[in-house]
């Protein structure tokens, strides 16, 4: 009898262990199986960026026509101007176009000059050319003396008077008024030596 009860107890103990083990396995959560390949989303006309081939423009854009705004590169917001080019030579007309050099005052018939310039050059010219002519006369160079006493001073005086008439906004032909005896010479002296020029820019250039 004791062996029977012992066998029954052992059988009950083993059965209880088996039941507990099976119930624990049933409670263990199962992990979902992941697909081996990613699912393809239903997106039509999606470009394949994994390919090494360059992307092509849509076939609707014909060659030679303007590209749509979406395909054109964006324009810069700020356009940087090109730096100005600087020259090493001095140009007196670069900053003020009304400035003329002494050679232009004496030999050019273009532009305008002030009353002060007209007076200064009219007073210095005789002294300058006499100072050049005296040494040439001592060297017995008659042609050179005639050149520096007659031709060059006449040219310079005509250039001075014409530019002064321009400053008065009058044509250079007014210089011939000096050939009228007394009245023409007085008129030219008043116009060129005492009356101011026109303010600002006139027909013959900027105000000197």
mmCIF file of N, CA and C in Angstrom, residues 76-151:
data_model
loop_
_atom_site.group_PDB
_atom_site.id
_atom_site.type_symbol
_atom_site.label_atom_id
_atom_site.label_comp_id
_atom_site.label_asym_id
_atom_site.label_seq_id
_atom_site.Cartn_x
_atom_site.Cartn_y
_atom_site.Cartn_z
ATOM 1 N N UNK A 76 20.659 84.719 -58.946
ATOM 2 C CA UNK A 76 21.174 85.249 -57.677
ATOM 3 C C UNK A 76 20.357 86.445 -57.214
ATOM 4 N N UNK A 77 20.179 86.551 -55.907
ATOM 5 C CA UNK A 77 19.404 87.649 -55.346
ATOM 6 C C UNK A 77 20.137 88.975 -55.466
ATOM 7 N N UNK A 78 21.458 88.962 -55.322
ATOM 8 C CA UNK A 78 22.263 90.185 -55.374
ATOM 9 C C UNK A 78 23.286 90.028 -56.489
ATOM 10 N N UNK A 79 23.275 90.935 -57.436
ATOM 11 C CA UNK A 79 24.239 90.926 -58.523
ATOM 12 C C UNK A 79 25.417 91.816 -58.143
ATOM 13 N N UNK A 80 26.589 91.236 -58.064
ATOM 14 C CA UNK A 80 27.785 91.967 -57.683
ATOM 15 C C UNK A 80 28.354 92.648 -58.925
ATOM 16 N N UNK A 81 28.470 93.971 -58.928
ATOM 17 C CA UNK A 81 29.013 94.646 -60.124
ATOM 18 C C UNK A 81 30.494 94.370 -60.274
ATOM 19 N N UNK A 82 30.955 94.476 -61.514
ATOM 20 C CA UNK A 82 32.372 94.268 -61.787
ATOM 21 C C UNK A 82 33.176 95.455 -61.277
ATOM 22 N N UNK A 83 34.341 95.194 -60.717
ATOM 23 C CA UNK A 83 35.147 96.310 -60.198
ATOM 24 C C UNK A 83 35.616 97.200 -61.327
ATOM 25 N N UNK A 84 35.680 98.517 -61.091
ATOM 26 C CA UNK A 84 36.148 99.435 -62.152
ATOM 27 C C UNK A 84 37.614 99.217 -62.440
ATOM 28 N N UNK A 85 37.973 99.470 -63.680
ATOM 29 C CA UNK A 85 39.367 99.341 -64.102
ATOM 30 C C UNK A 85 40.083 100.673 -63.880
ATOM 31 N N UNK A 86 41.214 100.578 -63.207
ATOM 32 C CA UNK A 86 41.984 101.777 -62.898
ATOM 33 C C UNK A 86 43.202 101.845 -63.815
ATOM 34 N N UNK A 87 43.498 103.034 -64.289
ATOM 35 C CA UNK A 87 44.662 103.250 -65.142
ATOM 36 C C UNK A 87 45.714 104.022 -64.365
ATOM 37 N N UNK A 88 46.952 103.751 -64.681
ATOM 38 C CA UNK A 88 48.041 104.418 -63.989
ATOM 39 C C UNK A 88 48.314 105.808 -64.546
ATOM 40 N N UNK A 89 47.900 106.074 -65.783
ATOM 41 C CA UNK A 89 48.156 107.383 -66.384
ATOM 42 C C UNK A 89 47.164 108.410 -65.845
ATOM 43 N N UNK A 90 47.614 109.623 -65.692
ATOM 44 C CA UNK A 90 46.766 110.702 -65.163
ATOM 45 C C UNK A 90 45.950 111.312 -66.290
ATOM 46 N N UNK A 91 44.656 111.360 -66.087
ATOM 47 C CA UNK A 91 43.756 111.952 -67.072
ATOM 48 C C UNK A 91 43.035 113.116 -66.410
ATOM 49 N N UNK A 92 43.329 114.360 -66.772
ATOM 50 C CA UNK A 92 42.674 115.494 -66.111
ATOM 51 C C UNK A 92 41.188 115.581 -66.397
ATOM 52 N N UNK A 93 40.706 114.886 -67.445
ATOM 53 C CA UNK A 93 39.284 114.936 -67.781
ATOM 54 C C UNK A 93 38.481 113.860 -67.065
ATOM 55 N N UNK A 94 39.131 112.962 -66.316
ATOM 56 C CA UNK A 94 38.412 111.841 -65.718
ATOM 57 C C UNK A 94 37.456 112.320 -64.631
ATOM 58 N N UNK A 95 37.914 113.214 -63.729
ATOM 59 C CA UNK A 95 37.079 113.672 -62.632
ATOM 60 C C UNK A 95 36.228 114.872 -63.025
ATOM 61 N N UNK A 96 36.782 115.781 -63.793
ATOM 62 C CA UNK A 96 36.058 116.983 -64.196
ATOM 63 C C UNK A 96 36.263 117.205 -65.686
ATOM 64 N N UNK A 97 35.255 116.902 -66.515
ATOM 65 C CA UNK A 97 35.440 117.051 -67.974
ATOM 66 C C UNK A 97 35.667 118.490 -68.411
ATOM 67 N N UNK A 98 35.326 119.492 -67.560
ATOM 68 C CA UNK A 98 35.490 120.888 -67.952
ATOM 69 C C UNK A 98 36.935 121.355 -67.852
ATOM 70 N N UNK A 99 37.824 120.573 -67.213
ATOM 71 C CA UNK A 99 39.223 120.967 -67.083
ATOM 72 C C UNK A 99 39.926 120.765 -68.418
ATOM 73 N N UNK A 100 40.657 121.795 -68.863
ATOM 74 C CA UNK A 100 41.463 121.682 -70.072
ATOM 75 C C UNK A 100 42.898 122.052 -69.725
ATOM 76 N N UNK A 101 43.820 121.441 -70.412
ATOM 77 C CA UNK A 101 45.236 121.649 -70.146
ATOM 78 C C UNK A 101 45.712 122.948 -70.791
ATOM 79 N N UNK A 102 46.895 123.472 -70.374
ATOM 80 C CA UNK A 102 47.416 124.705 -71.002
ATOM 81 C C UNK A 102 47.613 124.577 -72.504
ATOM 82 N N UNK A 103 48.018 123.408 -72.982
ATOM 83 C CA UNK A 103 48.173 123.239 -74.438
ATOM 84 C C UNK A 103 46.835 123.347 -75.154
ATOM 85 N N UNK A 104 45.769 122.810 -74.531
ATOM 86 C CA UNK A 104 44.446 122.941 -75.140
ATOM 87 C C UNK A 104 43.975 124.384 -75.107
ATOM 88 N N UNK A 105 44.324 125.112 -74.056
ATOM 89 C CA UNK A 105 43.936 126.526 -73.989
ATOM 90 C C UNK A 105 44.602 127.319 -75.112
ATOM 91 N N UNK A 106 45.851 127.008 -75.404
ATOM 92 C CA UNK A 106 46.602 127.799 -76.381
ATOM 93 C C UNK A 106 46.364 127.379 -77.828
ATOM 94 N N UNK A 107 46.090 126.088 -78.068
ATOM 95 C CA UNK A 107 46.080 125.616 -79.462
ATOM 96 C C UNK A 107 44.756 124.997 -79.912
ATOM 97 N N UNK A 108 43.824 124.743 -79.002
ATOM 98 C CA UNK A 108 42.561 124.115 -79.387
ATOM 99 C C UNK A 108 41.475 125.174 -79.572
ATOM 100 N N UNK A 109 40.582 124.913 -80.516
ATOM 101 C CA UNK A 109 39.456 125.811 -80.762
ATOM 102 C C UNK A 109 38.160 125.265 -80.176
ATOM 103 N N UNK A 110 38.236 124.218 -79.359
ATOM 104 C CA UNK A 110 37.059 123.607 -78.753
ATOM 105 C C UNK A 110 37.018 123.944 -77.265
ATOM 106 N N UNK A 111 35.793 123.994 -76.701
ATOM 107 C CA UNK A 111 35.645 124.191 -75.275
ATOM 108 C C UNK A 111 35.480 125.645 -74.875
ATOM 109 N N UNK A 112 35.615 125.884 -73.560
ATOM 110 C CA UNK A 112 35.398 127.210 -72.984
ATOM 111 C C UNK A 112 36.522 127.541 -71.995
ATOM 112 N N UNK A 113 36.792 128.834 -71.809
ATOM 113 C CA UNK A 113 37.736 129.279 -70.791
ATOM 114 C C UNK A 113 37.124 130.454 -70.033
ATOM 115 N N UNK A 114 37.639 130.685 -68.831
ATOM 116 C CA UNK A 114 37.140 131.762 -67.987
ATOM 117 C C UNK A 114 37.833 133.090 -68.333
ATOM 118 N N UNK A 115 37.301 134.184 -67.733
ATOM 119 C CA UNK A 115 37.910 135.499 -67.952
ATOM 120 C C UNK A 115 39.334 135.548 -67.401
ATOM 121 N N UNK A 116 39.537 134.928 -66.236
ATOM 122 C CA UNK A 116 40.877 134.957 -65.642
ATOM 123 C C UNK A 116 41.895 134.260 -66.534
ATOM 124 N N UNK A 117 41.521 133.123 -67.122
ATOM 125 C CA UNK A 117 42.435 132.431 -68.027
ATOM 126 C C UNK A 117 42.720 133.273 -69.270
ATOM 127 N N UNK A 118 41.697 133.929 -69.761
ATOM 128 C CA UNK A 118 41.886 134.769 -70.956
ATOM 129 C C UNK A 118 42.864 135.897 -70.659
ATOM 130 N N UNK A 119 42.740 136.569 -69.518
ATOM 131 C CA UNK A 119 43.631 137.663 -69.151
ATOM 132 C C UNK A 119 45.057 137.176 -68.923
ATOM 133 N N UNK A 120 45.222 136.068 -68.198
ATOM 134 C CA UNK A 120 46.563 135.577 -67.871
ATOM 135 C C UNK A 120 47.340 135.241 -69.135
ATOM 136 N N UNK A 121 46.716 134.494 -70.049
ATOM 137 C CA UNK A 121 47.438 134.078 -71.255
ATOM 138 C C UNK A 121 47.653 135.242 -72.209
ATOM 139 N N UNK A 122 46.745 136.215 -72.234
ATOM 140 C CA UNK A 122 46.955 137.372 -73.099
ATOM 141 C C UNK A 122 48.106 138.245 -72.596
ATOM 142 N N UNK A 123 48.328 138.264 -71.290
ATOM 143 C CA UNK A 123 49.432 139.063 -70.750
ATOM 144 C C UNK A 123 50.766 138.319 -70.805
ATOM 145 N N UNK A 124 50.736 136.992 -70.700
ATOM 146 C CA UNK A 124 51.985 136.227 -70.682
ATOM 147 C C UNK A 124 52.483 135.874 -72.069
ATOM 148 N N UNK A 125 51.597 135.759 -73.025
ATOM 149 C CA UNK A 125 52.020 135.350 -74.368
ATOM 150 C C UNK A 125 53.050 136.298 -74.984
ATOM 151 N N UNK A 126 52.840 137.611 -74.956
ATOM 152 C CA UNK A 126 53.879 138.497 -75.549
ATOM 153 C C UNK A 126 55.244 138.320 -74.887
ATOM 154 N N UNK A 127 55.254 138.215 -73.558
ATOM 155 C CA UNK A 127 56.532 138.038 -72.863
ATOM 156 C C UNK A 127 57.195 136.715 -73.234
ATOM 157 N N UNK A 128 56.372 135.681 -73.350
ATOM 158 C CA UNK A 128 56.920 134.361 -73.677
ATOM 159 C C UNK A 128 57.545 134.341 -75.064
ATOM 160 N N UNK A 129 56.837 134.850 -76.065
ATOM 161 C CA UNK A 129 57.329 134.761 -77.429
ATOM 162 C C UNK A 129 58.459 135.753 -77.699
ATOM 163 N N UNK A 130 58.456 136.876 -77.010
ATOM 164 C CA UNK A 130 59.594 137.799 -77.148
ATOM 165 C C UNK A 130 60.852 137.179 -76.555
ATOM 166 N N UNK A 131 60.675 136.470 -75.408
ATOM 167 C CA UNK A 131 61.821 135.794 -74.803
ATOM 168 C C UNK A 131 62.379 134.687 -75.672
ATOM 169 N N UNK A 132 61.540 134.069 -76.487
ATOM 170 C CA UNK A 132 62.035 133.031 -77.404
ATOM 171 C C UNK A 132 62.637 133.661 -78.664
ATOM 172 N N UNK A 133 62.058 134.761 -79.130
ATOM 173 C CA UNK A 133 62.492 135.353 -80.396
ATOM 174 C C UNK A 133 63.835 136.062 -80.287
ATOM 175 N N UNK A 134 64.152 136.638 -79.132
ATOM 176 C CA UNK A 134 65.415 137.376 -78.997
ATOM 177 C C UNK A 134 66.629 136.464 -79.198
ATOM 178 N N UNK A 135 66.726 135.300 -78.537
ATOM 179 C CA UNK A 135 67.876 134.428 -78.812
ATOM 180 C C UNK A 135 67.947 133.969 -80.260
ATOM 181 N N UNK A 136 66.776 133.721 -80.862
ATOM 182 C CA UNK A 136 66.783 133.292 -82.257
ATOM 183 C C UNK A 136 67.262 134.415 -83.177
ATOM 184 N N UNK A 137 66.913 135.661 -82.836
ATOM 185 C CA UNK A 137 67.389 136.796 -83.652
ATOM 186 C C UNK A 137 68.891 136.965 -83.529
ATOM 187 N N UNK A 138 69.410 136.721 -82.325
ATOM 188 C CA UNK A 138 70.858 136.816 -82.157
ATOM 189 C C UNK A 138 71.589 135.743 -82.943
ATOM 190 N N UNK A 139 70.932 134.595 -83.127
ATOM 191 C CA UNK A 139 71.533 133.522 -83.922
ATOM 192 C C UNK A 139 71.260 133.685 -85.415
ATOM 193 N N UNK A 140 70.625 134.793 -85.794
ATOM 194 C CA UNK A 140 70.327 135.112 -87.195
ATOM 195 C C UNK A 140 69.480 134.013 -87.851
ATOM 196 N N UNK A 141 68.446 133.620 -87.129
ATOM 197 C CA UNK A 141 67.494 132.636 -87.663
ATOM 198 C C UNK A 141 66.192 133.369 -87.951
ATOM 199 N N UNK A 142 66.143 133.999 -89.116
ATOM 200 C CA UNK A 142 65.027 134.876 -89.459
ATOM 201 C C UNK A 142 63.708 134.099 -89.576
ATOM 202 N N UNK A 143 63.756 132.914 -90.174
ATOM 203 C CA UNK A 143 62.528 132.146 -90.354
ATOM 204 C C UNK A 143 61.940 131.726 -89.015
ATOM 205 N N UNK A 144 62.811 131.311 -88.100
ATOM 206 C CA UNK A 144 62.333 130.921 -86.781
ATOM 207 C C UNK A 144 61.771 132.111 -86.023
ATOM 208 N N UNK A 145 62.404 133.271 -86.180
ATOM 209 C CA UNK A 145 61.893 134.474 -85.518
ATOM 210 C C UNK A 145 60.512 134.819 -86.051
ATOM 211 N N UNK A 146 60.341 134.755 -87.361
ATOM 212 C CA UNK A 146 59.022 135.039 -87.945
ATOM 213 C C UNK A 146 57.981 134.034 -87.455
ATOM 214 N N UNK A 147 58.398 132.796 -87.319
ATOM 215 C CA UNK A 147 57.464 131.752 -86.871
ATOM 216 C C UNK A 147 56.994 132.028 -85.446
ATOM 217 N N UNK A 148 57.908 132.385 -84.544
ATOM 218 C CA UNK A 148 57.553 132.587 -83.156
ATOM 219 C C UNK A 148 57.016 133.981 -82.866
ATOM 220 N N UNK A 149 57.188 134.915 -83.770
ATOM 221 C CA UNK A 149 56.684 136.270 -83.548
ATOM 222 C C UNK A 149 55.326 136.486 -84.206
ATOM 223 N N UNK A 150 55.071 135.804 -85.316
ATOM 224 C CA UNK A 150 53.848 136.075 -86.076
ATOM 225 C C UNK A 150 52.860 134.900 -86.060
ATOM 226 N N UNK A 151 53.306 133.744 -86.517
ATOM 227 C CA UNK A 151 52.366 132.644 -86.759
ATOM 228 C C UNK A 151 51.855 132.046 -85.446
#
